[in-house]
Short mmCIF file of C-alpha atoms and ligand atoms in Angstrom, two decimals:
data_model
loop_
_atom_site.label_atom_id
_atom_site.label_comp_id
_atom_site.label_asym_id
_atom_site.label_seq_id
_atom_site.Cartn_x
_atom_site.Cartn_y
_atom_site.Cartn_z
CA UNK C 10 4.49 -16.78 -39.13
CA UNK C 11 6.61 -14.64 -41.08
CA UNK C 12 5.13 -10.44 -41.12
CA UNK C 13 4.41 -8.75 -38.20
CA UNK C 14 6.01 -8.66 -34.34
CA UNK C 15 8.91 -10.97 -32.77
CA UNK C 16 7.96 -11.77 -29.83
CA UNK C 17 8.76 -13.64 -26.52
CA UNK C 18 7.19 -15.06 -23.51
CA UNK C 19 9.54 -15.01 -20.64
CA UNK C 20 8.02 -17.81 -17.98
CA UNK C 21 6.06 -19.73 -21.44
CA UNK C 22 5.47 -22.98 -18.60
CA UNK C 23 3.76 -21.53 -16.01
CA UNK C 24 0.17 -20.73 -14.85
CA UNK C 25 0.00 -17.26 -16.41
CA UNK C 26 2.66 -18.28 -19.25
CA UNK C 27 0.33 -20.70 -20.50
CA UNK C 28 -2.42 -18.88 -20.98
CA UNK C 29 -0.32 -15.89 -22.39
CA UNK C 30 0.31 -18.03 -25.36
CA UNK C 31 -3.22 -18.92 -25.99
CA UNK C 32 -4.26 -15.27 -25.54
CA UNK C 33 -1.92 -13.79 -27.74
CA UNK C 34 -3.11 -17.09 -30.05
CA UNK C 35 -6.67 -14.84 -29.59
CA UNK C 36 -5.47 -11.79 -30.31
CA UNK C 37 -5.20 -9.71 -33.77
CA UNK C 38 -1.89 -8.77 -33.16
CA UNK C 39 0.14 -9.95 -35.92
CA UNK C 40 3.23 -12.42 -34.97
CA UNK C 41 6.14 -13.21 -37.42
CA UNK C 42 7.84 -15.35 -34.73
CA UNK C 43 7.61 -16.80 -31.19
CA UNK C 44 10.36 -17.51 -28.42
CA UNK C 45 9.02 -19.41 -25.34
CA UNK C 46 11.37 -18.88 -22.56
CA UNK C 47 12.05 -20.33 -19.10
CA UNK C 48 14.49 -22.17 -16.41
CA UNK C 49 16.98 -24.68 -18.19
CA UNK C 50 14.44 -27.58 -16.27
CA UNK C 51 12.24 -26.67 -18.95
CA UNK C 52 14.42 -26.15 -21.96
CA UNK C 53 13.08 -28.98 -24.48
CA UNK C 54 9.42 -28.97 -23.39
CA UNK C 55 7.52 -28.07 -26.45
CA UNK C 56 4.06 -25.92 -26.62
CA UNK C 57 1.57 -25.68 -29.42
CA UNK C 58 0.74 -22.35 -30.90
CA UNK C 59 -1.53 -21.74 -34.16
CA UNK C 60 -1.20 -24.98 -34.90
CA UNK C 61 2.63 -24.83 -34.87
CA UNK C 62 4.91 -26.39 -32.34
CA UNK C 63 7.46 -24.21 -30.26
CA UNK C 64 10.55 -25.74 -28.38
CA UNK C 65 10.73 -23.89 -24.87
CA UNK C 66 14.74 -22.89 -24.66
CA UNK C 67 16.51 -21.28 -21.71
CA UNK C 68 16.21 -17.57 -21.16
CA UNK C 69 19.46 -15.71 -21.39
CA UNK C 70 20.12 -12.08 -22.27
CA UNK C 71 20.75 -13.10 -25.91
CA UNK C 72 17.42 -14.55 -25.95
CA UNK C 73 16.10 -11.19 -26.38
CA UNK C 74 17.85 -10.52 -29.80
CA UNK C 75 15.83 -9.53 -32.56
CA UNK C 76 12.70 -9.58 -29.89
CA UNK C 77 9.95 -6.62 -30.59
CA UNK C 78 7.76 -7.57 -27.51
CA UNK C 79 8.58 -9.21 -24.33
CA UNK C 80 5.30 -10.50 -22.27
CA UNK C 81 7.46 -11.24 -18.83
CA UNK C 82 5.95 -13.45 -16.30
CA UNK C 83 8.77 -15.51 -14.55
CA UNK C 84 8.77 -13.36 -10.88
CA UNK C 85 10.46 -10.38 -10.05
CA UNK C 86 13.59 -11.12 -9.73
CA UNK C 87 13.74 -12.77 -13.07
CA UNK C 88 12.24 -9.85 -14.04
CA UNK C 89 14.90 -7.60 -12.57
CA UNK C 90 17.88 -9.54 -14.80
CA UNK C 91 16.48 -10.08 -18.04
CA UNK C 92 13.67 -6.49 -18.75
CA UNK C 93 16.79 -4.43 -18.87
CA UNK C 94 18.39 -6.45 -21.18
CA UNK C 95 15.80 -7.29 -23.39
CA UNK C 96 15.39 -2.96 -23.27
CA UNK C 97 18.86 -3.10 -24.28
CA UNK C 98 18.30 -5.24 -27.44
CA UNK C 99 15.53 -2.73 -28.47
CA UNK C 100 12.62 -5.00 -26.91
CA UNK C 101 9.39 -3.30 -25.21
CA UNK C 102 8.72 -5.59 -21.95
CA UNK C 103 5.27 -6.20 -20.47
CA UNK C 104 5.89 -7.30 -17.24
CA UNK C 105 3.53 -9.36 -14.60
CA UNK C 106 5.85 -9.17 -11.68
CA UNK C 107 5.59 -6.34 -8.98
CA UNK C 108 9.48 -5.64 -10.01
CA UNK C 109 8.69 -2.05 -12.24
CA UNK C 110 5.54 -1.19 -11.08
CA UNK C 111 6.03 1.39 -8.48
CA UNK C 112 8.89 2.77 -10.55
CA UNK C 113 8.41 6.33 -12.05
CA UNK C 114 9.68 5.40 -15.50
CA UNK C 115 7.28 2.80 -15.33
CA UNK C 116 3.46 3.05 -16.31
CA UNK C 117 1.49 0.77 -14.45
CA UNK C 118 -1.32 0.38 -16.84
CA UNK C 119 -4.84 -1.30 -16.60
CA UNK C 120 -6.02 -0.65 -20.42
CA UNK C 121 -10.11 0.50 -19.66
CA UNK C 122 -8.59 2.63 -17.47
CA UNK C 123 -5.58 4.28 -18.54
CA UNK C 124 -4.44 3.57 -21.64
CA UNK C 125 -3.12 6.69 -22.28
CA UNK C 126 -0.25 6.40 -19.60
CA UNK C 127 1.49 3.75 -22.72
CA UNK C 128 2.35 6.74 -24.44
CA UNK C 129 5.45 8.23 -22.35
CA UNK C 130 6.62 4.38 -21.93
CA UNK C 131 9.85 4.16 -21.49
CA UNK C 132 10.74 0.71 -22.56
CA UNK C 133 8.88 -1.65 -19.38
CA UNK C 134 5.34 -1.45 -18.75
CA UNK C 135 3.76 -3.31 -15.73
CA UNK C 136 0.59 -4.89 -15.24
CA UNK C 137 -0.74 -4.98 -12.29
CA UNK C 138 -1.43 -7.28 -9.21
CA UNK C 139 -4.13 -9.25 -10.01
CA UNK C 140 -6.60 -8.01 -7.03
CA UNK C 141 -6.06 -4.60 -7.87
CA UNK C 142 -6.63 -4.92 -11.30
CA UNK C 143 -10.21 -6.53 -11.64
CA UNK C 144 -10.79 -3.81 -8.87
CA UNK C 145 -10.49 -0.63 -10.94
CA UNK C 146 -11.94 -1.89 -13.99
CA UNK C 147 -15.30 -1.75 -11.63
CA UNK C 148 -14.52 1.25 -10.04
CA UNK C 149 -13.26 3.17 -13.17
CA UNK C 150 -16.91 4.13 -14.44
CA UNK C 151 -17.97 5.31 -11.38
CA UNK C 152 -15.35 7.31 -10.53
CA UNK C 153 -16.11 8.56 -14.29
CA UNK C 154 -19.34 9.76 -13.47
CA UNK C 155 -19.44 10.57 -9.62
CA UNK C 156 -16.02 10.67 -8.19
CA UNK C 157 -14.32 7.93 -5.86
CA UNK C 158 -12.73 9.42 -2.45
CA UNK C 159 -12.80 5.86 -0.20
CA UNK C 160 -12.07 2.21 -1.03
CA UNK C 161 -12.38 -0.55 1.25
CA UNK C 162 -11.70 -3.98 -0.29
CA UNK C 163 -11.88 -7.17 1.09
CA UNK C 164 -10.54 -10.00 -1.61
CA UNK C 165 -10.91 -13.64 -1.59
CA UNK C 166 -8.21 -14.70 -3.75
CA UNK C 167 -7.57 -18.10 -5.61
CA UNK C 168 -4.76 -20.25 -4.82
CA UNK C 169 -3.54 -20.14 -8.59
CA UNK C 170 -2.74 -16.23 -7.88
CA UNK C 171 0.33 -17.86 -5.91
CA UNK C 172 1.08 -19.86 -8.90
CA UNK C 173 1.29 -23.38 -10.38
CA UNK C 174 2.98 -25.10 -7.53
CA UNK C 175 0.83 -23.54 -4.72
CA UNK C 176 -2.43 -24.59 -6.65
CA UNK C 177 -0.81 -28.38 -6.52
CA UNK C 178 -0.42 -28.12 -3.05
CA UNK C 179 -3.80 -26.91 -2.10
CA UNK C 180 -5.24 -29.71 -4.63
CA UNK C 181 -2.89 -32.52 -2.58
CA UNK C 182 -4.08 -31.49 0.41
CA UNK C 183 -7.75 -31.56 -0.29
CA UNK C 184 -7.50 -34.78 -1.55
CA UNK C 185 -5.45 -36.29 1.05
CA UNK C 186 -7.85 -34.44 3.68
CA UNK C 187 -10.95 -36.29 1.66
CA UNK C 188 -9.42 -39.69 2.58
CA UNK C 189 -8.61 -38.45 6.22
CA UNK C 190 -5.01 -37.83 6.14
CA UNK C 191 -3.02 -34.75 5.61
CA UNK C 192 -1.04 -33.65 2.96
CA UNK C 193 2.40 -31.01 3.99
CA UNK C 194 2.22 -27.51 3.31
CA UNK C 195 5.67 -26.32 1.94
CA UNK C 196 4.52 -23.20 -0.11
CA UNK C 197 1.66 -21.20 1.12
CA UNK C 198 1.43 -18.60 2.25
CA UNK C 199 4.52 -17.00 1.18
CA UNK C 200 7.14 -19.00 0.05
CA UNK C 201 10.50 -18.89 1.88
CA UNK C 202 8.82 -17.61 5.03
CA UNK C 203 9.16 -19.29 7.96
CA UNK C 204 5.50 -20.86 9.00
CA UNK C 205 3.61 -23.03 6.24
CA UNK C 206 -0.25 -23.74 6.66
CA UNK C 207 -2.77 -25.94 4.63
CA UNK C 208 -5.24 -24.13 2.18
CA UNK C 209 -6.75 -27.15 1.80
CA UNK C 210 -10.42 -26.35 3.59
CA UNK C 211 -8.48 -23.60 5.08
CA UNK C 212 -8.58 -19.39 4.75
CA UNK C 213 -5.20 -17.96 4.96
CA UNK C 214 -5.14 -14.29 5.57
CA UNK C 215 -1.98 -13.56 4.32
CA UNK C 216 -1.01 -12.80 0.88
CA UNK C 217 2.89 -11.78 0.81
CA UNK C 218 4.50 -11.09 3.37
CA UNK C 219 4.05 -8.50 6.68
CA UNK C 220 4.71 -4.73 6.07
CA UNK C 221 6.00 -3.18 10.07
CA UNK C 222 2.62 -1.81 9.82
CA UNK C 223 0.47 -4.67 10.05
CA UNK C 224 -0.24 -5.07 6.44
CA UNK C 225 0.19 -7.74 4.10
CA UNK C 226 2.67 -6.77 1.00
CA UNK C 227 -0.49 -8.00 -1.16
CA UNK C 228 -2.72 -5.56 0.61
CA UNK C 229 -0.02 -2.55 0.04
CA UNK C 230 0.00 -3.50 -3.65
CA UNK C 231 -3.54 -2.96 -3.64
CA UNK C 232 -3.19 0.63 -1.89
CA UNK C 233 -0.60 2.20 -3.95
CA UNK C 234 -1.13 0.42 -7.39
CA UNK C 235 -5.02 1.91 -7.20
CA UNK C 236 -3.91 5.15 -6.29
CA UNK C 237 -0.86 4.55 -9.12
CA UNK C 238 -3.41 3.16 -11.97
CA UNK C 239 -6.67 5.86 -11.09
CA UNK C 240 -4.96 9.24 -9.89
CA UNK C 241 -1.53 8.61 -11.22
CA UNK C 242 0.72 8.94 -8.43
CA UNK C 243 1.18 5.82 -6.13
CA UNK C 244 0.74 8.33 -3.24
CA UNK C 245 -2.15 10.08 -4.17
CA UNK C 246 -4.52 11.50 -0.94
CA UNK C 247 -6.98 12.44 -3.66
CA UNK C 248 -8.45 9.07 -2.47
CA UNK C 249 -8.28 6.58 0.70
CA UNK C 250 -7.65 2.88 -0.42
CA UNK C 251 -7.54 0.00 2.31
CA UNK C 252 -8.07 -3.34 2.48
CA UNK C 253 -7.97 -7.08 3.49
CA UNK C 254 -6.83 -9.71 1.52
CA UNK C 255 -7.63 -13.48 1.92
CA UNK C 256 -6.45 -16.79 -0.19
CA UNK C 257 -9.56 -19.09 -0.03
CA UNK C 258 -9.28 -22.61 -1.44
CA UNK C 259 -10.52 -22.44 -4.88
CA UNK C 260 -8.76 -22.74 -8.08
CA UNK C 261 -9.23 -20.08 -10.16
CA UNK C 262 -11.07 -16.62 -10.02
CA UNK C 263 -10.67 -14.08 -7.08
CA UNK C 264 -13.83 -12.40 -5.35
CA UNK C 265 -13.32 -9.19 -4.15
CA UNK C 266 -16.08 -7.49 -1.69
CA UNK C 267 -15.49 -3.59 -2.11
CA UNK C 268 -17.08 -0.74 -0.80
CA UNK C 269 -16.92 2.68 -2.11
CA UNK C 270 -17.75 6.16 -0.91
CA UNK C 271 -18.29 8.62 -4.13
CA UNK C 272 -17.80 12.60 -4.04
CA UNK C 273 -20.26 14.10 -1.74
CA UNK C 274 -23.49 14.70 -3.51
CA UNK C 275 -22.60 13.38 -6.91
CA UNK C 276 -25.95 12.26 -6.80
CA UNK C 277 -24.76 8.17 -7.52
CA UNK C 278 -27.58 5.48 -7.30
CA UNK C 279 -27.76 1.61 -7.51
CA UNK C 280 -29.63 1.47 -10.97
CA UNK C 281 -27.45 4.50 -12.36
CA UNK C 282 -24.51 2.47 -11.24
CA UNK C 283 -25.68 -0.67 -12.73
CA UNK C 284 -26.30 0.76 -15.74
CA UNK C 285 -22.45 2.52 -16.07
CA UNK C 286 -21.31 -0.81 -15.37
CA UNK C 287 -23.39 -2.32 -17.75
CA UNK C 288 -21.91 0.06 -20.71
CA UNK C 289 -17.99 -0.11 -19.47
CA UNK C 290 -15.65 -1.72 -20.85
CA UNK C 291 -14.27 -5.19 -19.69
CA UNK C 292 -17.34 -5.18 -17.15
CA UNK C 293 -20.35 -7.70 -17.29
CA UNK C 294 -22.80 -6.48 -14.97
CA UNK C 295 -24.31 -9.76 -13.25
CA UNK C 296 -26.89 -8.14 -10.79
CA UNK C 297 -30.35 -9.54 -10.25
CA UNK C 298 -30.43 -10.44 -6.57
CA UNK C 299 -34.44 -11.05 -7.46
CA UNK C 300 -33.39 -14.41 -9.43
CA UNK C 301 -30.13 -15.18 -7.79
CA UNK C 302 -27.80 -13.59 -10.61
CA UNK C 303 -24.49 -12.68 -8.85
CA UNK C 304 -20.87 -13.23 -10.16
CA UNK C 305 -19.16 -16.51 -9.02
CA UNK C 306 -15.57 -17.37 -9.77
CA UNK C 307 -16.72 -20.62 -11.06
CA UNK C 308 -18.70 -18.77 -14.10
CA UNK C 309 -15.97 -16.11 -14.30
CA UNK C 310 -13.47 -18.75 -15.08
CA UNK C 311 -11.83 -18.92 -18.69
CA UNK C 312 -13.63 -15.42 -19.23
CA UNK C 313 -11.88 -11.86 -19.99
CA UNK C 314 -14.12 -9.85 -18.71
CA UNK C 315 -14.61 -8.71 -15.00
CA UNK C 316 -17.94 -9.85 -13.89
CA UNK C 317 -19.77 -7.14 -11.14
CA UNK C 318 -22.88 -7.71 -8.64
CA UNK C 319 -24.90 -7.10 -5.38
CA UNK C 320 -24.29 -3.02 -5.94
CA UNK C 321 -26.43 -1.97 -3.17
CA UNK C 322 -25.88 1.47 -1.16
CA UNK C 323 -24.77 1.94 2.51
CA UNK C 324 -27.89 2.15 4.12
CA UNK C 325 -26.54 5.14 6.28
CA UNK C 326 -24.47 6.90 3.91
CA UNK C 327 -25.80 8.71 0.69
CA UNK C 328 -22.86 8.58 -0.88
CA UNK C 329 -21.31 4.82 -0.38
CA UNK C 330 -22.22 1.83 -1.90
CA UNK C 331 -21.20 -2.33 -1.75
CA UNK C 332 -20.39 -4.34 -4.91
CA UNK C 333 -18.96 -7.67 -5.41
CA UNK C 334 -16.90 -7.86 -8.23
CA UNK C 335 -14.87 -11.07 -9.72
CA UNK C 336 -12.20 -12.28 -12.30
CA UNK C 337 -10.62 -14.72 -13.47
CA UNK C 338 -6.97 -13.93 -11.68
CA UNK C 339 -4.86 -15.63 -14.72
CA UNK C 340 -6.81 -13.68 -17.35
CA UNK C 341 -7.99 -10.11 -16.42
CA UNK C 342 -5.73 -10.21 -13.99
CA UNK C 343 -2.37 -11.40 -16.08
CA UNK C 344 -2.93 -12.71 -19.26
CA UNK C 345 -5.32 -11.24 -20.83
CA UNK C 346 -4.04 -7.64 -19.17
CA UNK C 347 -1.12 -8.56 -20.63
CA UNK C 348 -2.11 -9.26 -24.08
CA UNK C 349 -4.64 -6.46 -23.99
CA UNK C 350 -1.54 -3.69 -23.31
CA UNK C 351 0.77 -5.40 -26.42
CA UNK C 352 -2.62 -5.11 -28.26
CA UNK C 353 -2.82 -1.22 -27.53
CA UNK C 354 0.90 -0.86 -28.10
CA UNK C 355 0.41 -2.38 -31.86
CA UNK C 356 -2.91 -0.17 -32.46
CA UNK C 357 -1.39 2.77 -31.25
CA UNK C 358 1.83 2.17 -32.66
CA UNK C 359 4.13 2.40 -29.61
CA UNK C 360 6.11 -0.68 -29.73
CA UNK C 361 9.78 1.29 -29.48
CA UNK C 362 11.75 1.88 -27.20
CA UNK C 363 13.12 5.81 -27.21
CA UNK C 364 16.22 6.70 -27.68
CA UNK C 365 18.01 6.54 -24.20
CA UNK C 366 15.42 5.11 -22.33
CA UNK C 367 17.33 2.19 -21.37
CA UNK C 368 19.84 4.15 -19.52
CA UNK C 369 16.75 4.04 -17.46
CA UNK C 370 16.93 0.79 -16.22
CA UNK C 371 20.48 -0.46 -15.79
CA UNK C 372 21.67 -4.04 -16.16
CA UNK C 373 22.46 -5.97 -13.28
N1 NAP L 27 -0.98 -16.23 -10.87
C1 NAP L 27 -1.56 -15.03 -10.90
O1 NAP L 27 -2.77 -14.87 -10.65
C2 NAP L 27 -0.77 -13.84 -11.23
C3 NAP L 27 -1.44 -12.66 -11.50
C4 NAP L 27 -0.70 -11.52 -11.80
C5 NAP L 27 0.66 -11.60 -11.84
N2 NAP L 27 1.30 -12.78 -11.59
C6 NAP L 27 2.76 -12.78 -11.65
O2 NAP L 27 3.19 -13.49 -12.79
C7 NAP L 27 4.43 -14.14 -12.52
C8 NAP L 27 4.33 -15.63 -12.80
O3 NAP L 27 3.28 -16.18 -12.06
P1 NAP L 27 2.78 -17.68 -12.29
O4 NAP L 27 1.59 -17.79 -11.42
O5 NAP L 27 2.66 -18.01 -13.74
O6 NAP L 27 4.03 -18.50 -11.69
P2 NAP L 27 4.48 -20.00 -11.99
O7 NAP L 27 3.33 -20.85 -12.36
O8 NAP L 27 5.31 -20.39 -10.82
O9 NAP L 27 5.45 -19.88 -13.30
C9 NAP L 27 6.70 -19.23 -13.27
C10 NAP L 27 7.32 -19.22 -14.66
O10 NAP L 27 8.55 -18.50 -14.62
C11 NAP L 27 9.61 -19.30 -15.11
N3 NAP L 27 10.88 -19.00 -14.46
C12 NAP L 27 11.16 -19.06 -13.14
N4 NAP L 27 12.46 -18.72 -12.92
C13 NAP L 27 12.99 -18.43 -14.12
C14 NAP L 27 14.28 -18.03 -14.57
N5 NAP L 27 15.30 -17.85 -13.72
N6 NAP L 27 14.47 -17.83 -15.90
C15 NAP L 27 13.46 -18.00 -16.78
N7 NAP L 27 12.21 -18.39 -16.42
C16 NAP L 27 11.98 -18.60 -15.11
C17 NAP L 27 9.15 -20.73 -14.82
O11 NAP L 27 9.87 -21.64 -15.62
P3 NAP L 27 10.04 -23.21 -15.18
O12 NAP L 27 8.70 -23.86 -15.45
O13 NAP L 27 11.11 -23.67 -16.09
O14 NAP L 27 10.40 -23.20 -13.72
C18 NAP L 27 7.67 -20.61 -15.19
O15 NAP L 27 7.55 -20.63 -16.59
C19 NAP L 27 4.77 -13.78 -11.07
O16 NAP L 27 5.60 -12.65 -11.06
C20 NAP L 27 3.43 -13.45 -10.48
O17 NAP L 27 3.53 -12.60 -9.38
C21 NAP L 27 0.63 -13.90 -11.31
#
């Protein structure tokens, strides 16, 4: 490792940090050195990457010294200390958390969809929640060819979207609940909150926690990071997002059931739909109801790309139409997103931050 970018992973040990190293492993852009960062707990834990072995250490603000790319995914408020400091030290953050991505300096950027908003950056990008992100990658191309003015989305999210930890705890109490005893739940659904349920052979329809109007915070995301990431303002009324969002007890890979109302006579139809899906970009088009060809998170696992089926049309609207669309949540939605927006930084030349941009975002 000697030409090319210096870069660190800030939360190397966790679900998404993990595979962040082995995607950037993946990637063509071109590393002279790696820093894997995370709590002091892990300082000393060692991770393999091209066949070389890194020493985790504990992050700091000096830990970002001599850094060209940041690839953040320790939680917001981690997030909140150390992106402004690694801005300060000349280092361009990509950032998992929610922390930046409803700020205006901020572009909240899904690469098959808007790439271009990387340009203007000011220092932090975001990537998306996961749900919303394997979400507009399917709706992208047809709002490309026939216009999008209504989303309703109803998600069936993995455990692993609520981390390492919560996965454990949905795994012990499946197992304990195999052998006819119970295992506690300490974690899910939100952390911190007051009332803890089992996931274990459980749905839990709360993701985050309550908004005052009856939404979940993970439904919210959804609403505002769509209209954010397709119409480029978090408030847009160009379009009407809503949704539902469920943690079911799986592992890995979140289904999402969406239904979507085009512009009025845009003329849309299943097979032309099918077929735009089939050409896009980060979209395998799994859809042959005929032989039982639908995605399943099980086959979506370990794969970039988000996987789209049963497009079928609203039987009593012209214009609206189903599809079931899913990802795998640590890849598409986090990693690989991740990766994907360094990636476009390098090609495009953008990894800088401008000259007074990190007035933008003051240290704590
Ligand atoms: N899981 C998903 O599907 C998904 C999708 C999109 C975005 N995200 C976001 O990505 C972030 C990480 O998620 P995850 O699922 O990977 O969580 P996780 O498994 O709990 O891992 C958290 C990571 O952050 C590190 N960390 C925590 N506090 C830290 C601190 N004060 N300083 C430095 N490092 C610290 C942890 O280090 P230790 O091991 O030392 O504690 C660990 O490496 C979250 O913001 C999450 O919302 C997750």
């Amino acid at each position: 490792m000697t030409e090319g970018y210096h870069i660190a992973i800030l939360g190397a040990t966790g679900a998404v940090g993990s595979r962040l190293i082995d995607q950037l492993s993946k990637s063509t852009i071109p590393v002279a050195s790696l820093k894997l960062l995370a709590t002091a707990k892990s300082a000393g834990q060692t991770r393999e990457f091209k066949g070389q072995t890194i020493t985790v250490e504990e992050a700091k603000p000096e830990s970002f010294e001599g850094v060209d790319i940041v690839l953040a995914s320790a939680g917001g408020s981690v997030s909140a200390k150390f992106a402004p400091e690694a801005v300060k030290r000349g280092a361009v953050v990509v950032d998992n958390s929610s922390q930046w991505r409803m700020n205006d300096n901020v572009p909240l950027v899904v690469p098959e969809v808007n790439a271009d908003a990387l340009a203007d950056h000011n220092g932090i990008i975001a990537n998306p929640n996961c749900s919303t992100t394997q979400m507009v990658v399917a709706l992208q191309p047809i709002k490309e060819k026939y216009g999008l003015k209504q989303v309703i989305v109803s998600t069936y999210q993995a455990a692993s979207g609520a981390g390492k930890a919560a996965w454990d705890e949905m795994m012990a109490q499946t197992e304990a609940m195999n052998h006819g005893k119970t295992a506690p739940a300490e974690i899910l659904p939100v952390k911190g909150q007051p009332h803890h349920y089992p996931l274990g052979y459980n749905l839990l329809p709360q993701i985050d926690v309550f908004e005052d109007d009856g939404y979940t915070h993970e439904e919210w995301k959804m609403i505002h990071e769509t209209k954010k990431i397709m119409f480029g303002d978090k408030n847009s009324d160009a379009v009407k997002v809503t949704g539902t969002a469920v943690r079911v007890p799986i592992m890995i890979g979140h289904g999402e059931a969406v239904y979507f109302v085009t512009d009025a006579g845009a003329g849309a139809t299943t097979k032309a739909i099918q077929a735009d899906l089939a050409d896009a970009a980060g979209v395998t088009l799994q859809d042959d109801p005929a032989n039982q060809v639908y995605p399943q998170p099980l086959t979506a696992e370990g794969k970039r790309d988000t996987f789209v089926g049963r497009v079928r049309p609203d039987l009593e609207n012209d214009d609206a139409f189903h599809m079931w669309v899913v990802s795998d949540n640590l890849l598409k939605g986090a990693a690989w997103n991740t990766v994907e927006i360094a990636q476009t930084l390098v090609d495009r030349d953008l990894v800088r931050v401008p000259e007074g941009a990190a007035a933008k975002f003051p240290t704590a």
